[in-house]
């Protein structure tokens, strides 16, 4: 176990009693004062089985990825914030809920343009809840080298209505569930529906390095790492509006 720890690995135990090794991501010191736009997406599909605005069309998604590449933007993960000097125009793409179209529609586009993204997966959803990815799809996205799988809570219940014990369970169980699937310990939590309370903020640091809000606009690295702002990209966000969200990147 000492050897595993030296390699940044740790042992975990699955519900069936089996043990597994997982990689713990270390996040270095983040330089202050950098603007890093964080974009919030959900589904990527023209099959509008839910709320229309949450479904960015694959054609618009491709247009946006191409814009990033053609205009010199660097799509990074949250762990990359520790070495922002390596990126001229850093931006973070995030996708909430772990919809199966993220695997079917989004992943091939990320591979085509070699763009990195973060997908927030609900801990109890893979292979159980309709329209969500299977554990195998989550693992394949994680192994692609382009997708960081992070936590969206265990049940997706609103955290602003939870007591201390329930909050701790949501934070810890979602981390364990996703670690078992990917072999990597999540270090970012996206608050379900953007909701949190004092218990959330007092406990999140026991498990995660970042807490992500739904909206709020531009994120600056001097902001509280547990209150990270995002821009919302919907089905109806045109390319000019999309571009306007990015202009401050790296300044």
XYZ file of C-alpha atoms in Angstrom:
251
model
C 0.000 0.000 0.000
C 2.960 2.342 0.606
C 4.166 1.706 -2.920
C 0.714 2.483 -4.302
C 0.576 5.740 -2.348
C 3.928 6.836 -3.751
C 2.467 6.419 -7.235
C -0.606 8.499 -6.362
C -2.783 5.393 -6.129
C -5.109 4.334 -3.350
C -7.139 1.236 -2.574
C -10.917 1.266 -2.516
C -13.573 -1.336 -1.796
C -16.594 -1.988 -4.003
C -20.039 -2.918 -2.582
C -19.378 -6.572 -3.443
C -16.274 -6.534 -1.238
C -13.729 -6.528 -4.033
C -10.835 -4.088 -3.798
C -9.565 -1.799 -6.543
C -6.789 0.709 -7.143
C -7.650 4.281 -8.084
C -5.609 7.277 -9.187
C -5.902 10.386 -6.996
C -5.498 13.612 -8.940
C -3.374 16.243 -7.258
C -4.130 19.865 -8.036
C -1.231 22.248 -7.632
C -1.313 25.872 -6.575
C -3.448 27.929 -8.957
C -2.180 31.377 -9.944
C -4.623 34.154 -9.114
C -6.060 36.788 -11.419
C -6.591 34.748 -14.591
C -9.877 34.833 -16.488
C -10.913 31.333 -17.568
C -14.378 31.110 -19.140
C -16.216 27.969 -18.015
C -19.047 26.903 -20.334
C -22.054 24.888 -19.140
C -23.672 22.395 -21.501
C -26.038 19.484 -20.936
C -27.197 17.215 -23.772
C -25.836 17.162 -27.339
C -28.581 15.852 -29.601
C -31.397 16.648 -32.007
C -33.583 14.069 -30.249
C -35.445 16.515 -28.026
C -36.973 14.148 -25.480
C -36.647 16.678 -22.639
C -36.415 20.463 -22.220
C -35.497 21.743 -25.690
C -32.999 24.397 -24.628
C -30.795 21.825 -22.866
C -30.107 20.016 -26.154
C -27.310 21.662 -28.146
C -27.523 20.333 -31.692
C -24.513 18.280 -32.837
C -24.044 20.686 -35.768
C -23.844 23.680 -33.404
C -21.548 21.745 -31.089
C -19.207 21.066 -33.991
C -19.332 24.709 -35.062
C -18.364 25.765 -31.543
C -15.510 23.277 -31.265
C -14.205 24.363 -34.649
C -14.374 27.997 -33.510
C -12.272 27.151 -30.455
C -9.620 25.412 -32.520
C -9.555 27.976 -35.348
C -9.217 30.886 -32.899
C -6.477 29.506 -30.713
C -8.428 28.636 -27.572
C -7.089 25.927 -25.266
C -9.768 23.674 -23.774
C -8.399 22.510 -20.432
C -9.447 20.535 -17.354
C -9.694 21.980 -13.857
C -6.406 20.342 -12.875
C -4.701 22.329 -15.659
C -5.488 25.588 -13.849
C -2.294 24.999 -11.843
C -0.163 25.672 -14.938
C -2.085 28.364 -16.767
C 1.160 29.818 -18.087
C 1.121 26.978 -20.631
C -2.081 28.260 -22.243
C -2.644 31.500 -24.097
C -6.447 31.414 -24.108
C -7.730 28.782 -21.639
C -11.381 27.751 -21.514
C -13.179 24.888 -19.740
C -16.065 23.003 -21.375
C -18.413 21.286 -18.904
C -21.374 18.978 -19.538
C -23.883 18.287 -16.754
C -25.754 15.062 -15.950
C -23.889 12.435 -17.994
C -26.387 11.982 -20.808
C -25.769 9.066 -23.160
C -25.631 11.458 -26.118
C -22.416 12.820 -24.595
C -20.933 9.446 -25.522
C -22.740 8.992 -28.843
C -22.623 12.532 -30.247
C -20.078 14.541 -28.236
C -17.151 12.164 -27.855
C -16.591 11.683 -31.618
C -16.550 15.478 -32.035
C -14.053 15.895 -29.199
C -11.900 13.261 -30.882
C -12.223 14.918 -34.293
C -11.069 18.301 -32.994
C -8.898 17.002 -30.119
C -10.698 19.198 -27.582
C -10.849 18.359 -23.867
C -14.063 18.447 -21.829
C -15.337 17.756 -18.316
C -18.496 15.672 -17.838
C -20.318 15.795 -14.502
C -21.887 12.383 -13.861
C -24.552 11.580 -11.242
C -23.171 8.843 -9.012
C -26.204 6.518 -8.941
C -27.254 7.066 -12.577
C -24.916 5.092 -14.898
C -26.708 2.066 -16.299
C -29.786 2.743 -14.144
C -31.488 5.988 -15.187
C -32.819 6.303 -18.783
C -30.879 8.550 -21.165
C -27.799 8.419 -18.931
C -24.528 6.754 -19.881
C -23.751 3.175 -18.887
C -20.726 2.515 -16.664
C -18.907 1.204 -19.736
C -19.572 4.423 -21.652
C -18.429 6.548 -18.702
C -15.237 4.496 -18.458
C -14.573 4.752 -22.194
C -14.996 8.525 -22.099
C -12.629 8.720 -19.130
C -10.075 6.541 -20.914
C -10.259 8.599 -24.121
C -7.699 11.099 -22.837
C -10.075 13.933 -23.706
C -12.751 13.678 -20.997
C -12.479 14.281 -17.267
C -15.320 12.542 -15.401
C -16.330 14.501 -12.299
C -19.145 14.448 -9.739
C -22.684 15.805 -10.016
C -23.732 14.445 -6.628
C -24.916 10.930 -5.878
C -28.662 11.365 -6.446
C -28.825 14.819 -8.117
C -31.016 16.007 -5.241
C -30.831 19.703 -4.355
C -28.086 20.165 -1.793
C -29.524 23.374 -0.366
C -32.223 21.324 1.402
C -29.890 18.694 2.920
C -28.754 18.268 6.500
C -25.109 17.666 7.371
C -25.206 13.852 7.314
C -27.059 13.687 3.994
C -24.678 16.190 2.438
C -21.650 14.191 3.532
C -23.196 11.032 2.059
C -23.892 12.757 -1.277
C -20.350 14.075 -1.499
C -18.591 10.872 -0.475
C -20.799 8.315 -2.239
C -20.700 10.107 -5.581
C -16.923 10.220 -5.354
C -16.718 6.509 -4.526
C -19.186 5.482 -7.238
C -17.331 7.321 -9.996
C -13.947 6.167 -8.727
C -15.103 2.561 -9.034
C -16.113 3.173 -12.654
C -13.155 5.201 -13.897
C -10.301 4.268 -11.573
C -9.753 7.996 -10.977
C -10.884 9.899 -7.885
C -13.118 12.887 -8.803
C -11.867 16.213 -7.461
C -14.581 18.536 -8.841
C -18.215 18.715 -7.716
C -20.902 20.410 -9.789
C -23.788 21.374 -7.507
C -27.009 19.708 -8.773
C -29.291 22.452 -10.107
C -26.698 24.898 -8.786
C -28.047 24.471 -5.235
C -25.895 24.428 -2.085
C -26.022 25.571 1.547
C -23.659 26.154 4.470
C -23.271 22.399 5.046
C -22.242 21.911 1.421
C -19.595 24.602 1.621
C -18.282 23.391 4.982
C -17.926 19.754 3.865
C -16.999 19.926 0.186
C -13.319 20.527 0.920
C -13.093 17.112 2.597
C -13.567 15.503 -0.808
C -13.202 18.001 -3.665
C -10.936 20.838 -4.820
C -13.634 22.728 -6.742
C -17.368 23.422 -6.504
C -19.142 24.493 -9.687
C -22.229 26.721 -9.908
C -24.765 26.777 -12.727
C -24.367 30.372 -13.840
C -22.692 33.617 -12.762
C -20.698 34.584 -15.831
C -16.918 34.732 -16.044
C -14.728 32.694 -13.707
C -11.519 34.274 -12.431
C -8.941 32.159 -10.616
C -9.019 34.620 -7.707
C -12.635 33.584 -7.046
C -13.558 31.099 -4.324
C -12.730 27.673 -5.856
C -15.988 26.319 -4.427
C -18.084 28.991 -6.166
C -16.932 28.703 -9.762
C -19.070 30.662 -12.245
C -20.131 29.458 -15.685
C -21.719 30.691 -18.894
C -24.772 28.722 -20.037
C -24.678 27.430 -23.620
C -28.152 26.370 -24.771
C -29.628 25.060 -27.999
C -30.378 28.672 -28.915
C -26.916 30.151 -28.251
C -25.625 31.464 -31.578
C -21.956 31.494 -32.528
C -21.582 35.224 -31.877
C -22.895 34.884 -28.332
C -20.692 31.836 -27.854
C -17.683 33.828 -29.045
C -18.507 36.693 -26.678
C -18.216 34.335 -23.695
C -14.617 33.582 -24.622
C -13.100 36.980 -25.272
C -11.637 37.469 -21.779
C -9.836 34.087 -21.753
C -6.295 34.336 -20.463
C -6.444 37.979 -19.429
